[in-house]
Short mmCIF file of C-alpha atoms and ligand atoms in Angstrom, two decimals:
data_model
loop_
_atom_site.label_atom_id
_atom_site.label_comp_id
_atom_site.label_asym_id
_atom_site.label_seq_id
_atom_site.Cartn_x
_atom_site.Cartn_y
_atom_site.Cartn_z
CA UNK A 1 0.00 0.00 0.00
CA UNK A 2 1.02 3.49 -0.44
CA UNK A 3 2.39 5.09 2.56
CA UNK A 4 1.17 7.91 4.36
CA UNK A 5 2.66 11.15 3.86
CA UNK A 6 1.66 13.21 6.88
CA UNK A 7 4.56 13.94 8.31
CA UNK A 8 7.27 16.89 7.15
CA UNK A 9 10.46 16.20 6.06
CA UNK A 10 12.60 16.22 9.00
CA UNK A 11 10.34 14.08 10.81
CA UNK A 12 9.94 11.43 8.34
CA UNK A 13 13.81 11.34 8.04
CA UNK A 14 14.00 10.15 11.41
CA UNK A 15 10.41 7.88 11.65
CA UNK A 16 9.40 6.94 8.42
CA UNK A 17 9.39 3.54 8.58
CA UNK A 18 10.48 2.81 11.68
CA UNK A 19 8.70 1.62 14.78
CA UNK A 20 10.10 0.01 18.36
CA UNK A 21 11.24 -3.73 17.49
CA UNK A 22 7.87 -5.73 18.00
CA UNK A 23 10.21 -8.56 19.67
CA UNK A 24 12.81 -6.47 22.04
CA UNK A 25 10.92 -3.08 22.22
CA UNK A 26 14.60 -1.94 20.29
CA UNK A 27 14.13 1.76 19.78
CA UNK A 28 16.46 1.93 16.99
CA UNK A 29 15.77 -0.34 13.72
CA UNK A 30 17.60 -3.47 14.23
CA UNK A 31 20.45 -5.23 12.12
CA UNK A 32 18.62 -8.28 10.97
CA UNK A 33 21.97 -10.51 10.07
CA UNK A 34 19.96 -13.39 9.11
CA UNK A 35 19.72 -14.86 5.45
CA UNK A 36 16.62 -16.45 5.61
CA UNK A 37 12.78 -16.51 7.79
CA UNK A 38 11.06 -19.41 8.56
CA UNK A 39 7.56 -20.05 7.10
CA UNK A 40 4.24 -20.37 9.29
CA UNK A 41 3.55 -23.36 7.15
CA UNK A 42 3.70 -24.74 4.00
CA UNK A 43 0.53 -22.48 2.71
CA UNK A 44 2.51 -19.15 3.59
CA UNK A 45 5.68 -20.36 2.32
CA UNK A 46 3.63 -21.01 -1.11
CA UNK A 47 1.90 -17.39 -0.73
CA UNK A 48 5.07 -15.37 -0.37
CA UNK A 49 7.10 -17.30 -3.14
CA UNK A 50 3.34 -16.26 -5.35
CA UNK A 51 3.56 -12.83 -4.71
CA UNK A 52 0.21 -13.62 -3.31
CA UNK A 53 1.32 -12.42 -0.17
CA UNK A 54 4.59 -9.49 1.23
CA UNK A 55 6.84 -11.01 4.03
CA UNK A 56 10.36 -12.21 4.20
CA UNK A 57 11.76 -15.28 2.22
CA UNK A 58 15.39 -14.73 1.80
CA UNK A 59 17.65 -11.73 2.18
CA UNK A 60 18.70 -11.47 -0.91
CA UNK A 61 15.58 -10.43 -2.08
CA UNK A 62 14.10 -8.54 1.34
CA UNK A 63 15.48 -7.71 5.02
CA UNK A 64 13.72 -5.85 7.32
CA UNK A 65 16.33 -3.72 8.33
CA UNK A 66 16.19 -3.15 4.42
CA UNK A 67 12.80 -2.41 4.16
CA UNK A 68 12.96 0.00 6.78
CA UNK A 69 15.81 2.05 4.36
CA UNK A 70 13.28 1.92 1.49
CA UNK A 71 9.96 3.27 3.42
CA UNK A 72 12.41 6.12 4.46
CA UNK A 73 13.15 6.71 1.35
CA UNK A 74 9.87 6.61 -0.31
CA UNK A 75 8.54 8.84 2.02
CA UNK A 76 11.14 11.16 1.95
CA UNK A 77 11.22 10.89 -2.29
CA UNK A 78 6.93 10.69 -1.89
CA UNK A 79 6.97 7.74 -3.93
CA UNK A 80 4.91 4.36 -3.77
CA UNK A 81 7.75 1.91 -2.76
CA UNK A 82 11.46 1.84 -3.33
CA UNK A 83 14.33 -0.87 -3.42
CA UNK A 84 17.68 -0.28 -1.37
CA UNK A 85 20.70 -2.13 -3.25
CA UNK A 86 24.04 -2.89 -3.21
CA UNK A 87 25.28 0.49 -4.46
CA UNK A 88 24.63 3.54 -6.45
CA UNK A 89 25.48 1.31 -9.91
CA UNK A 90 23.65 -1.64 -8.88
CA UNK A 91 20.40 0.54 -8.57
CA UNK A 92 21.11 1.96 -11.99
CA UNK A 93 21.53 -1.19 -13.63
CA UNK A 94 18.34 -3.22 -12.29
CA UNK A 95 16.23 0.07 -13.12
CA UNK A 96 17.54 -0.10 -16.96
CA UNK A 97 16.94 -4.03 -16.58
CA UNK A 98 13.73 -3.66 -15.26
CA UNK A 99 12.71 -1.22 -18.23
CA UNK A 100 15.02 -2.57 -21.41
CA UNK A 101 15.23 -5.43 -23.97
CA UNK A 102 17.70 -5.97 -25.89
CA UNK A 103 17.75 -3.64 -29.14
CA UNK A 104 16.21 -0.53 -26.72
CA UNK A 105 17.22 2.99 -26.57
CA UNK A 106 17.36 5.33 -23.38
CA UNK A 107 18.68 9.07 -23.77
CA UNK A 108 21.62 10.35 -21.28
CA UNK A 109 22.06 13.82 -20.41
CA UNK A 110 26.21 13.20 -20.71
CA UNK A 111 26.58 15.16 -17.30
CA UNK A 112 26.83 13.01 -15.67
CA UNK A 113 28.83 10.71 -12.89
CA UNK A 114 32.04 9.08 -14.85
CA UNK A 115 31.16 6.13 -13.43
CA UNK A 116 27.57 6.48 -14.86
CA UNK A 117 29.21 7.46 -18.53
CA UNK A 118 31.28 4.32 -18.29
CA UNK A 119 28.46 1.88 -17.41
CA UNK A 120 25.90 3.03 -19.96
CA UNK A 121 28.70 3.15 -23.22
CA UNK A 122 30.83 -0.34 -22.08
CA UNK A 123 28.55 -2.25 -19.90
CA UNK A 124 25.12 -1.65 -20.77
CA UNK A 125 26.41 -2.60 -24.37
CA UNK A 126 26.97 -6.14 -23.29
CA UNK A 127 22.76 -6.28 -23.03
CA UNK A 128 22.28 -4.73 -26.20
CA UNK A 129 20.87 -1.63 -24.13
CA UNK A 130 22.01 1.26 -26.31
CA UNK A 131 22.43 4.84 -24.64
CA UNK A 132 21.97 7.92 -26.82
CA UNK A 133 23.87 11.30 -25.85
CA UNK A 134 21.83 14.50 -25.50
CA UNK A 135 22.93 17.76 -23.61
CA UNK A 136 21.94 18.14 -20.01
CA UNK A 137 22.37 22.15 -20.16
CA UNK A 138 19.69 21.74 -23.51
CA UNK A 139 16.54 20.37 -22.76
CA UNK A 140 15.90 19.89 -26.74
CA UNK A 141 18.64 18.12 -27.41
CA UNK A 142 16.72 15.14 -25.56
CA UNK A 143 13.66 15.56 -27.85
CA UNK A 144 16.43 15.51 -30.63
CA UNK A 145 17.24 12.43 -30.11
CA UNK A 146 14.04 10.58 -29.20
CA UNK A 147 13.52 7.42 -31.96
CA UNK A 148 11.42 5.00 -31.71
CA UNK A 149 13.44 2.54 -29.77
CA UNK A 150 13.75 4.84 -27.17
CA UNK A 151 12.02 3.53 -23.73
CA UNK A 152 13.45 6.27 -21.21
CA UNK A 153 15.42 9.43 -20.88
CA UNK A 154 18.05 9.59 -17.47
CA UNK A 155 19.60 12.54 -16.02
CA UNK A 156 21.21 13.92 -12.99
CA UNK A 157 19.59 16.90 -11.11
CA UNK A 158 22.47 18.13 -9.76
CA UNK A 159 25.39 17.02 -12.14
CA UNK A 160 28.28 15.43 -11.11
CA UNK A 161 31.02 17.14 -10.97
CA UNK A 162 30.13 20.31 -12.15
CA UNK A 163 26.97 21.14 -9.93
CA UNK A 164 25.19 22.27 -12.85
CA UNK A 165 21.31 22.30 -12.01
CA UNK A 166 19.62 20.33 -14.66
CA UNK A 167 16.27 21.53 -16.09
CA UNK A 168 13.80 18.34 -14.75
CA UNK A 169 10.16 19.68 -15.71
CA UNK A 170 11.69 20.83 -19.21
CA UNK A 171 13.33 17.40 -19.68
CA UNK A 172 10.04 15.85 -18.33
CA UNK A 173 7.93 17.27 -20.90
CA UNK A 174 9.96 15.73 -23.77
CA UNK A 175 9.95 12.44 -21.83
CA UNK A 176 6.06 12.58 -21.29
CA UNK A 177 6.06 13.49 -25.03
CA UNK A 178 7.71 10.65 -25.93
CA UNK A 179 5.42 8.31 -23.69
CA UNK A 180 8.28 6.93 -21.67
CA UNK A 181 9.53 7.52 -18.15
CA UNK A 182 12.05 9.98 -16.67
CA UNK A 183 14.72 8.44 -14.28
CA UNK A 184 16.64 10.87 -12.06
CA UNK A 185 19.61 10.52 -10.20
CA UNK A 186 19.13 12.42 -7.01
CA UNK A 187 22.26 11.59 -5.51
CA UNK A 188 23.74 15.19 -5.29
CA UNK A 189 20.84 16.87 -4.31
CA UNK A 190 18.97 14.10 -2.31
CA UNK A 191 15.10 14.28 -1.25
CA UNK A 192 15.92 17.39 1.10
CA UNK A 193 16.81 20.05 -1.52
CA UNK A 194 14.67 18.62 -4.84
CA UNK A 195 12.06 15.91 -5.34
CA UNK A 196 12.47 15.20 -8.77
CA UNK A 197 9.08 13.59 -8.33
CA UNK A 198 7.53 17.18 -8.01
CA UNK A 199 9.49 18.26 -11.34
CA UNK A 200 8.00 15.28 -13.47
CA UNK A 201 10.67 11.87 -12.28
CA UNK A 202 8.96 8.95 -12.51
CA UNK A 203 11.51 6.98 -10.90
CA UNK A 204 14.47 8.18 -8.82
CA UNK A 205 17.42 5.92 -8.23
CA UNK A 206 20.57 7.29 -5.35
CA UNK A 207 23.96 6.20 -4.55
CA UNK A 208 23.25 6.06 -0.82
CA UNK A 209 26.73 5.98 -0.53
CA UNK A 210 26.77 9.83 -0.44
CA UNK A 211 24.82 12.92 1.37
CA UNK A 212 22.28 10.00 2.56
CA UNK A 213 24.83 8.01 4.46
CA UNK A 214 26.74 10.47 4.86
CA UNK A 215 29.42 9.52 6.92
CA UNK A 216 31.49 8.05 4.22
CA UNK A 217 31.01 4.62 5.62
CA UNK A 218 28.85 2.79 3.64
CA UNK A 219 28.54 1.69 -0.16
CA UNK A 220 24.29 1.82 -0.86
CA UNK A 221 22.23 2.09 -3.99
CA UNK A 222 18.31 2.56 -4.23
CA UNK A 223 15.62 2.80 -6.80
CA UNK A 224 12.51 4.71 -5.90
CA UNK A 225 9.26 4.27 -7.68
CA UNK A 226 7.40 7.56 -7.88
CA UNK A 227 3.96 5.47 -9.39
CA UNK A 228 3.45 8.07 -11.58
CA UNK A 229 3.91 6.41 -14.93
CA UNK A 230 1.44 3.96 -16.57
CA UNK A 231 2.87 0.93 -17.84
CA UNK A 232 -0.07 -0.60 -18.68
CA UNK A 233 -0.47 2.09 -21.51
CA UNK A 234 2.26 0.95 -23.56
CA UNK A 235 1.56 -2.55 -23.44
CA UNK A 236 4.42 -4.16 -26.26
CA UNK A 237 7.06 -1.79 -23.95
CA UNK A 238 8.25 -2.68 -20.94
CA UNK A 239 7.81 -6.45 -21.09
CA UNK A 240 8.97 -7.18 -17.59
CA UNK A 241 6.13 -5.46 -16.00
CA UNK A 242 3.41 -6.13 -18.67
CA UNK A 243 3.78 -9.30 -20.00
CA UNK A 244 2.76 -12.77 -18.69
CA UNK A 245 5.77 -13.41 -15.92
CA UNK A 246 6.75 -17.44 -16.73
CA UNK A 247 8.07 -17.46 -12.88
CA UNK A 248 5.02 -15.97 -11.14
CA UNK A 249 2.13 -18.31 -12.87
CA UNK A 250 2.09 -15.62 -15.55
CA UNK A 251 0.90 -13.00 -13.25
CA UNK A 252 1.42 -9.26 -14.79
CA UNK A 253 3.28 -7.19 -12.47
CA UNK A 254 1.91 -3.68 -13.47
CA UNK A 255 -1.76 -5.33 -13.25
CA UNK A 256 -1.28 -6.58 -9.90
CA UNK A 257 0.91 -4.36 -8.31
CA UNK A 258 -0.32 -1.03 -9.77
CA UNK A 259 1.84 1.76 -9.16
CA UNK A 260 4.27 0.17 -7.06
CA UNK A 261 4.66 -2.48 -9.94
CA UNK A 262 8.24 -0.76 -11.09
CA UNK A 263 9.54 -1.22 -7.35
CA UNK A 264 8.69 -4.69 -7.39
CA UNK A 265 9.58 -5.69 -10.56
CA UNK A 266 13.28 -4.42 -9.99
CA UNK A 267 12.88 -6.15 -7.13
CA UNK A 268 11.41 -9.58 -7.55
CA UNK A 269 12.95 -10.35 -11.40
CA UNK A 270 15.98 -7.65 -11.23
CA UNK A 271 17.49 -8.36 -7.51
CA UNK A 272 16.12 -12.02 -7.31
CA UNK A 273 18.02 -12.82 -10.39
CA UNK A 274 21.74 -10.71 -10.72
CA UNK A 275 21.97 -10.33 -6.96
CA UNK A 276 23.07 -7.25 -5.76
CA UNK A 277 21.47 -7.13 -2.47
CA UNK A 278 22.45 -4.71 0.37
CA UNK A 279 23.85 -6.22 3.52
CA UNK A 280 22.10 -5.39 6.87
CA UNK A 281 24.68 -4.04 8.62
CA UNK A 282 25.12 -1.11 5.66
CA UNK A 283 21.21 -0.52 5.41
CA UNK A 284 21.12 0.54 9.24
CA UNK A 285 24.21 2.35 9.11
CA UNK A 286 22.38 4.21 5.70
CA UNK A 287 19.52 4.20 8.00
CA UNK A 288 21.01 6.26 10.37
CA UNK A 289 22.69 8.43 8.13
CA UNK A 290 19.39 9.49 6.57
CA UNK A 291 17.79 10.66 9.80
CA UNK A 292 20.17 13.75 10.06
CA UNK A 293 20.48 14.22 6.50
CA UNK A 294 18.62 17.73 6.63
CA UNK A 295 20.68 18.90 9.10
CA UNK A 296 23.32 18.01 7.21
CA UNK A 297 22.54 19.13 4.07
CA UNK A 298 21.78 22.48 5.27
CA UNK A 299 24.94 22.80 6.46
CA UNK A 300 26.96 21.24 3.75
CA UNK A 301 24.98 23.75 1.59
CA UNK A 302 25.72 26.77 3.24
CA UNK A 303 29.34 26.19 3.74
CA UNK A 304 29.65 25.19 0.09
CA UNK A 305 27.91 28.46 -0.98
CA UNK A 306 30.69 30.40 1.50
CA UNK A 307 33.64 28.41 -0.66
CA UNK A 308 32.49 29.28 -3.68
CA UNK A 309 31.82 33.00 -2.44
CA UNK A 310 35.43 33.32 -1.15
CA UNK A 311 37.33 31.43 -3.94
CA UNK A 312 35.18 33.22 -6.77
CA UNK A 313 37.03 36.18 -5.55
CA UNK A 314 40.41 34.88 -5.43
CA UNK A 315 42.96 35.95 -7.63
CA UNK A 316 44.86 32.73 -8.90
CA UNK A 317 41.15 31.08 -9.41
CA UNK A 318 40.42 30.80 -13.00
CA UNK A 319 36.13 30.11 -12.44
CA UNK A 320 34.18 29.00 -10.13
CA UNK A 321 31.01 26.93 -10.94
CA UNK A 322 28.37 26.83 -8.33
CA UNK A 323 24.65 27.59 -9.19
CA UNK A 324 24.29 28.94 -5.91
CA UNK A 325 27.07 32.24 -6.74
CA UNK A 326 24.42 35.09 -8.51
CA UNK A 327 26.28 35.58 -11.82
CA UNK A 328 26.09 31.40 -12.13
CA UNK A 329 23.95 30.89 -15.94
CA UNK A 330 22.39 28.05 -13.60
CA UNK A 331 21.54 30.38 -10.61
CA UNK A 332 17.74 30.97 -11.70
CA UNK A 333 17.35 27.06 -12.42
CA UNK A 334 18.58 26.40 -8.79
CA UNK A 335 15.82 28.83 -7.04
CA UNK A 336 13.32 26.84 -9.50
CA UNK A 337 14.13 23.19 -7.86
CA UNK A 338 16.82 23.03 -5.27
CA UNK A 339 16.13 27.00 -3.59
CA UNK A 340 17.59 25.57 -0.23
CA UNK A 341 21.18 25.17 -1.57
CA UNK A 342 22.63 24.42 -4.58
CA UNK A 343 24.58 21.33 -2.74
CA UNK A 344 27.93 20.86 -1.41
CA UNK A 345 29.56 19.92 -4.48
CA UNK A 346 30.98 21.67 -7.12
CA UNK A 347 34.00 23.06 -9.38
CA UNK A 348 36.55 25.29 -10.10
CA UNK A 349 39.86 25.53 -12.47
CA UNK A 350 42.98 27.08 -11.23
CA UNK A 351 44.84 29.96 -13.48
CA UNK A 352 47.67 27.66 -13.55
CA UNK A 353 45.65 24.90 -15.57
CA UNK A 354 46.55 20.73 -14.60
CA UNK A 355 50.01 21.37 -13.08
CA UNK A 356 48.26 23.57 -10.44
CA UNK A 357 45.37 21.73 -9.68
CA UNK A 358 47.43 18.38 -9.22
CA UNK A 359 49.67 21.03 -6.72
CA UNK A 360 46.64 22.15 -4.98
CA UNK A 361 44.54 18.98 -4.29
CA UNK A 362 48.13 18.02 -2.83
CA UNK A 363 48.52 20.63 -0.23
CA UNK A 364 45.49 20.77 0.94
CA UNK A 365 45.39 19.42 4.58
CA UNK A 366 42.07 19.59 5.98
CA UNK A 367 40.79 18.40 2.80
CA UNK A 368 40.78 14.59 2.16
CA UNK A 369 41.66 13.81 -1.54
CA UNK A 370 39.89 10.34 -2.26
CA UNK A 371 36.90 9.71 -4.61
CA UNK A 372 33.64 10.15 -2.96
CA UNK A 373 31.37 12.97 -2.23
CA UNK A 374 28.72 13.56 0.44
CA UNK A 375 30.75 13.01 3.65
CA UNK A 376 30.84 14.82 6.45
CA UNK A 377 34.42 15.87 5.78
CA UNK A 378 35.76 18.05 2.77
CA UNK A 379 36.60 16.06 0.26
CA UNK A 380 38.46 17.23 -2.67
CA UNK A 381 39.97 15.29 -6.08
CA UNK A 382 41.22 16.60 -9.31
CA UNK A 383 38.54 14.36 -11.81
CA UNK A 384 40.77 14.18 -14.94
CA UNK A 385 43.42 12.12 -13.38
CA UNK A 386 40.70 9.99 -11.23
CA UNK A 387 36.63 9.45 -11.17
CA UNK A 388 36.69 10.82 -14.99
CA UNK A 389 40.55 9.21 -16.00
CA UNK A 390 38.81 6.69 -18.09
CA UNK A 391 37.03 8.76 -20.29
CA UNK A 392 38.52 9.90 -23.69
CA UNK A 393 39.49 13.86 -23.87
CA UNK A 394 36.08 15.18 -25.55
CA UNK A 395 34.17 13.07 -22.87
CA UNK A 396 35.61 13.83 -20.00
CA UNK A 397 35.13 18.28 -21.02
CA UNK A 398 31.33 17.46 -22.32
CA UNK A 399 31.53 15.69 -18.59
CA UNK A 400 32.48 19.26 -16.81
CA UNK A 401 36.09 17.09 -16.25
CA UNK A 402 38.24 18.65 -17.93
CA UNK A 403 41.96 18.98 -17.49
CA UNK A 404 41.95 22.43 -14.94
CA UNK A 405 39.01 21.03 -12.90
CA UNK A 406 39.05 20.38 -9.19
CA UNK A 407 36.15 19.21 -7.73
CA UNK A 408 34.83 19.73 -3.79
CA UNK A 409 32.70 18.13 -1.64
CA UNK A 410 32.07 20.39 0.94
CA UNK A 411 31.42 18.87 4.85
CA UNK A 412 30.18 20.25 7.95
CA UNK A 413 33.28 21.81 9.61
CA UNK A 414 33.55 24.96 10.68
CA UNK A 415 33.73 27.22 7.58
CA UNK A 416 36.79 29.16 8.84
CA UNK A 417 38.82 26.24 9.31
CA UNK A 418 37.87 24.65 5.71
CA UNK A 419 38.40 28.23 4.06
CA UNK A 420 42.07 28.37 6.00
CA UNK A 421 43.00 25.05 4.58
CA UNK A 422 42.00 26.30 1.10
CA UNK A 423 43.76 29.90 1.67
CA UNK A 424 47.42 27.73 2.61
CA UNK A 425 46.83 25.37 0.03
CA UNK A 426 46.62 28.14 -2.35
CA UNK A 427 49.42 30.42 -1.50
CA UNK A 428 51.74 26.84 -1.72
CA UNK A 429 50.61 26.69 -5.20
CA UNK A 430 51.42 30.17 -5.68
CA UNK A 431 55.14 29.53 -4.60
CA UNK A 432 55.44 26.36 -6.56
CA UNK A 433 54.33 28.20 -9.81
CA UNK A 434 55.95 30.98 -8.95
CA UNK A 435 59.79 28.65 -8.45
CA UNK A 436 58.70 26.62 -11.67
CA UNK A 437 59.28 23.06 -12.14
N1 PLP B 1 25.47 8.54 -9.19
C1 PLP B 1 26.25 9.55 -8.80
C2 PLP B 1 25.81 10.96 -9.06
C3 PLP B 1 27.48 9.31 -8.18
O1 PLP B 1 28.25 10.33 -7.81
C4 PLP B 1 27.88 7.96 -7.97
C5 PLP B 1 29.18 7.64 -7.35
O2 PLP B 1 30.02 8.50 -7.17
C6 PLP B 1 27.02 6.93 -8.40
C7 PLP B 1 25.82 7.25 -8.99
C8 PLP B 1 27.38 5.49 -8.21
O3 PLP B 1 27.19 5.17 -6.87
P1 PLP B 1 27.95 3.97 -6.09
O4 PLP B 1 29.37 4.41 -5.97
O5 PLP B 1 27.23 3.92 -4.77
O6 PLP B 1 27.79 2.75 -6.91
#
């Protein structure tokens, strides 16, 4: 059943979905290490491997440390149901299963993770799912390249790694256009500063591993089902949720699940099948990540907007690109759908090009330089020689990667002491250009 929504956001990051342990009275949501449940009987063993009836068979395919993750996260998205996964990629890749045959089309804004770029041109390949290019910065280069094979359109709403603000009702119209449903990663942003559901998503997928963790702890993927498309409308689309399933007596999933049916196909085909199943132990540590992720946020937001303030005026700084700074061409876009912050995330190139940047990210002190995001330390990395390395040249400057750019991930220290680290880290670069090579 749909939840209910009646709570507001920071209360339904730290209930929704929760409730004291029916066995122990356990106040927090506990780990459920176990891999399997035991049946009643023989009837309700038979009624939860029919879908005839929702309970636990086998961890791989539920937990209910799990399933408290995903009715946080539906709530907090307001969709129907989602599925916490393995990681960020995992959830990508059963929501493309779930949706494509071989021989289908989806449309990529290219701004995107490098990761992401990677798995849709190599990987995806391998299942004859083919991606098609458009611009994330122009909304009609998606209706551009809609064809007939095409059977969804992705994009991030706050691209990775240049924080630009993506346009999601203007690429929502084109998708609604073209009768098939918009997927947004919402793993910059998360549900606190934009539900892409409000913009026109139909399903949202996260790397958990970031701002909703955030603690830099724990790999986590999920898929959330916003129940807002109809895939009974298309019926010779979309097989795996219209057609005749051959391992649940032939039972339709959109038919009988309605508009959770995307959750559960992912869930029941996609997970039950390839396997990438979240551990316990990572879903309550994601768990209790999310319940402070406003707080968070907030703060990660408003110390990132102070970064970019100070370092947009600094004079060996070539550019600076946050949405949230005034003169930013994405500044209106990010009062439209993230007006809380423009994230913690974001770019800038040094005047002195890739030899200073590689300097920089290496005297930074306070800084960590590793490859995440959405931790409660600053984080910094220099994407050409890392995340975005394995792209070819054009790719990795479509990708807001090129060779100048150094990316931060702003955390929740005290702003003086993160702008100090940058101020030192800059002036070293100043005497290593300035003594040459
Ligand atoms: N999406 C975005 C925007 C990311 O930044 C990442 C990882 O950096 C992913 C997806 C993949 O997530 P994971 O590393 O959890 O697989």
């Amino acid at each position: 059943m749909p939840l209910e929504r009646t709570q507001k956001f920071a209360t339904a990051a730290v209930h929704a979905g929760a409730a004291p342990d029916p066995a122990t009275g356990a106040r927090a949501t506990p780990i459920y290490q176990t891999t399997s449940y035991v049946f009643e009987d023989v009837d309700h063993a038979a009624a939860l491997f029919g879908l005839q009836a929702f309970g636990n068979i086998y961890t791989r395919i539920t937990n209910p440390t799990q399933s408290v993750l995903e009715a946080r996260l539906a709530a907090l998205e307001d969709g129907t149901a989602a599925l916490a996964l393995a990681s960020g990629h995992a959830a990508q890749f059963l929501a493309f299963h779930t949706l494509l045959e071989p021989g289908d089309e989806f449309i990529a804004g290219r701004q995107l993770y490098g990761g992401s770029i990677n798995q849709f041109n190599h990987s995806f390949k391998k299942f004859g799912w083919n991606v098609v290019w458009a611009d994330a910065t122009d909304p009609q280069s998606f209706a551009r390249a809609v064809t007939p094979r095409t059977r969804a359109i992705f994009c991030e709403s706050i691209a990775n790694p240049g924080g630009i603000i993506v346009d999601l009702p203007a690429i929502s119209a084109i998708a609604k256009q073209a009768g098939v449903p918009f997927i947004v990663d919402n793993t910059l942003a998360t549900p606190y500063l934009c539900k892409p559901k409000d913009f026109g998503a139909d399903i949202v997928v996260h790397s958990l591993t970031k701002f909703i963790g955030g603690h830099g702890n724990s790999i986590g993927g999920a898929i959330v089902d916003c129940g807002t498309y109809d895939w009974l409308a298309s019926p010779h689309r979309y097989k795996s949720l219209v057609e005749p399933n051959p391992s649940y007596n032939g039972m339709k999933l959109a038919e009988a699940f309605g508009p959770m049916a995307f959750a559960i196909a992912a869930r029941v085909l996609g997970l039950r099948d390839l396997g990438p199943a979240i551990s316990p132990f990572n879903a309550f540590l994601l768990l209790t990540g999310a319940e402070t992720l406003p707080l968070r946020m907030q703060r990660q937001c408003d110390n990132a907007l102070a970064v970019a303030q100070w370092l947009d005026t600094h004079p060996k700084i070539a550019w600076v690109s946050y949405a949230g700074l005034a003169e930013s061409p994405n500044y209106e876009l990010h009062k439209k759908i993230c007006p809380k912050g423009a994230g913690a995330v974001f770019t800038f190139g040094l005047k002195g090009g890739y030899e200073a940047g590689v300097k920089l990210v290496s005297a930074l002190k306070l800084f960590s330089l590793l490859a995440n995001i959405g931790d409660t330390r600053s984080l910094v990395i220099h994407p050409a020689s890392t995340t975005h390395r394995q792209l070819q040249d054009d790719e990795r400057i479509a990708a807001g990667a090129g060779p100048d750019v150094v990316r931060l991930s702003i955390g929740i220290e005290d702003i003086d002491d993160i702008i100090g680290d940058l101020e030192q880290a800059l002036a070293a670069v100043e005497m290593s250009t300035e003594k040459g090579p």
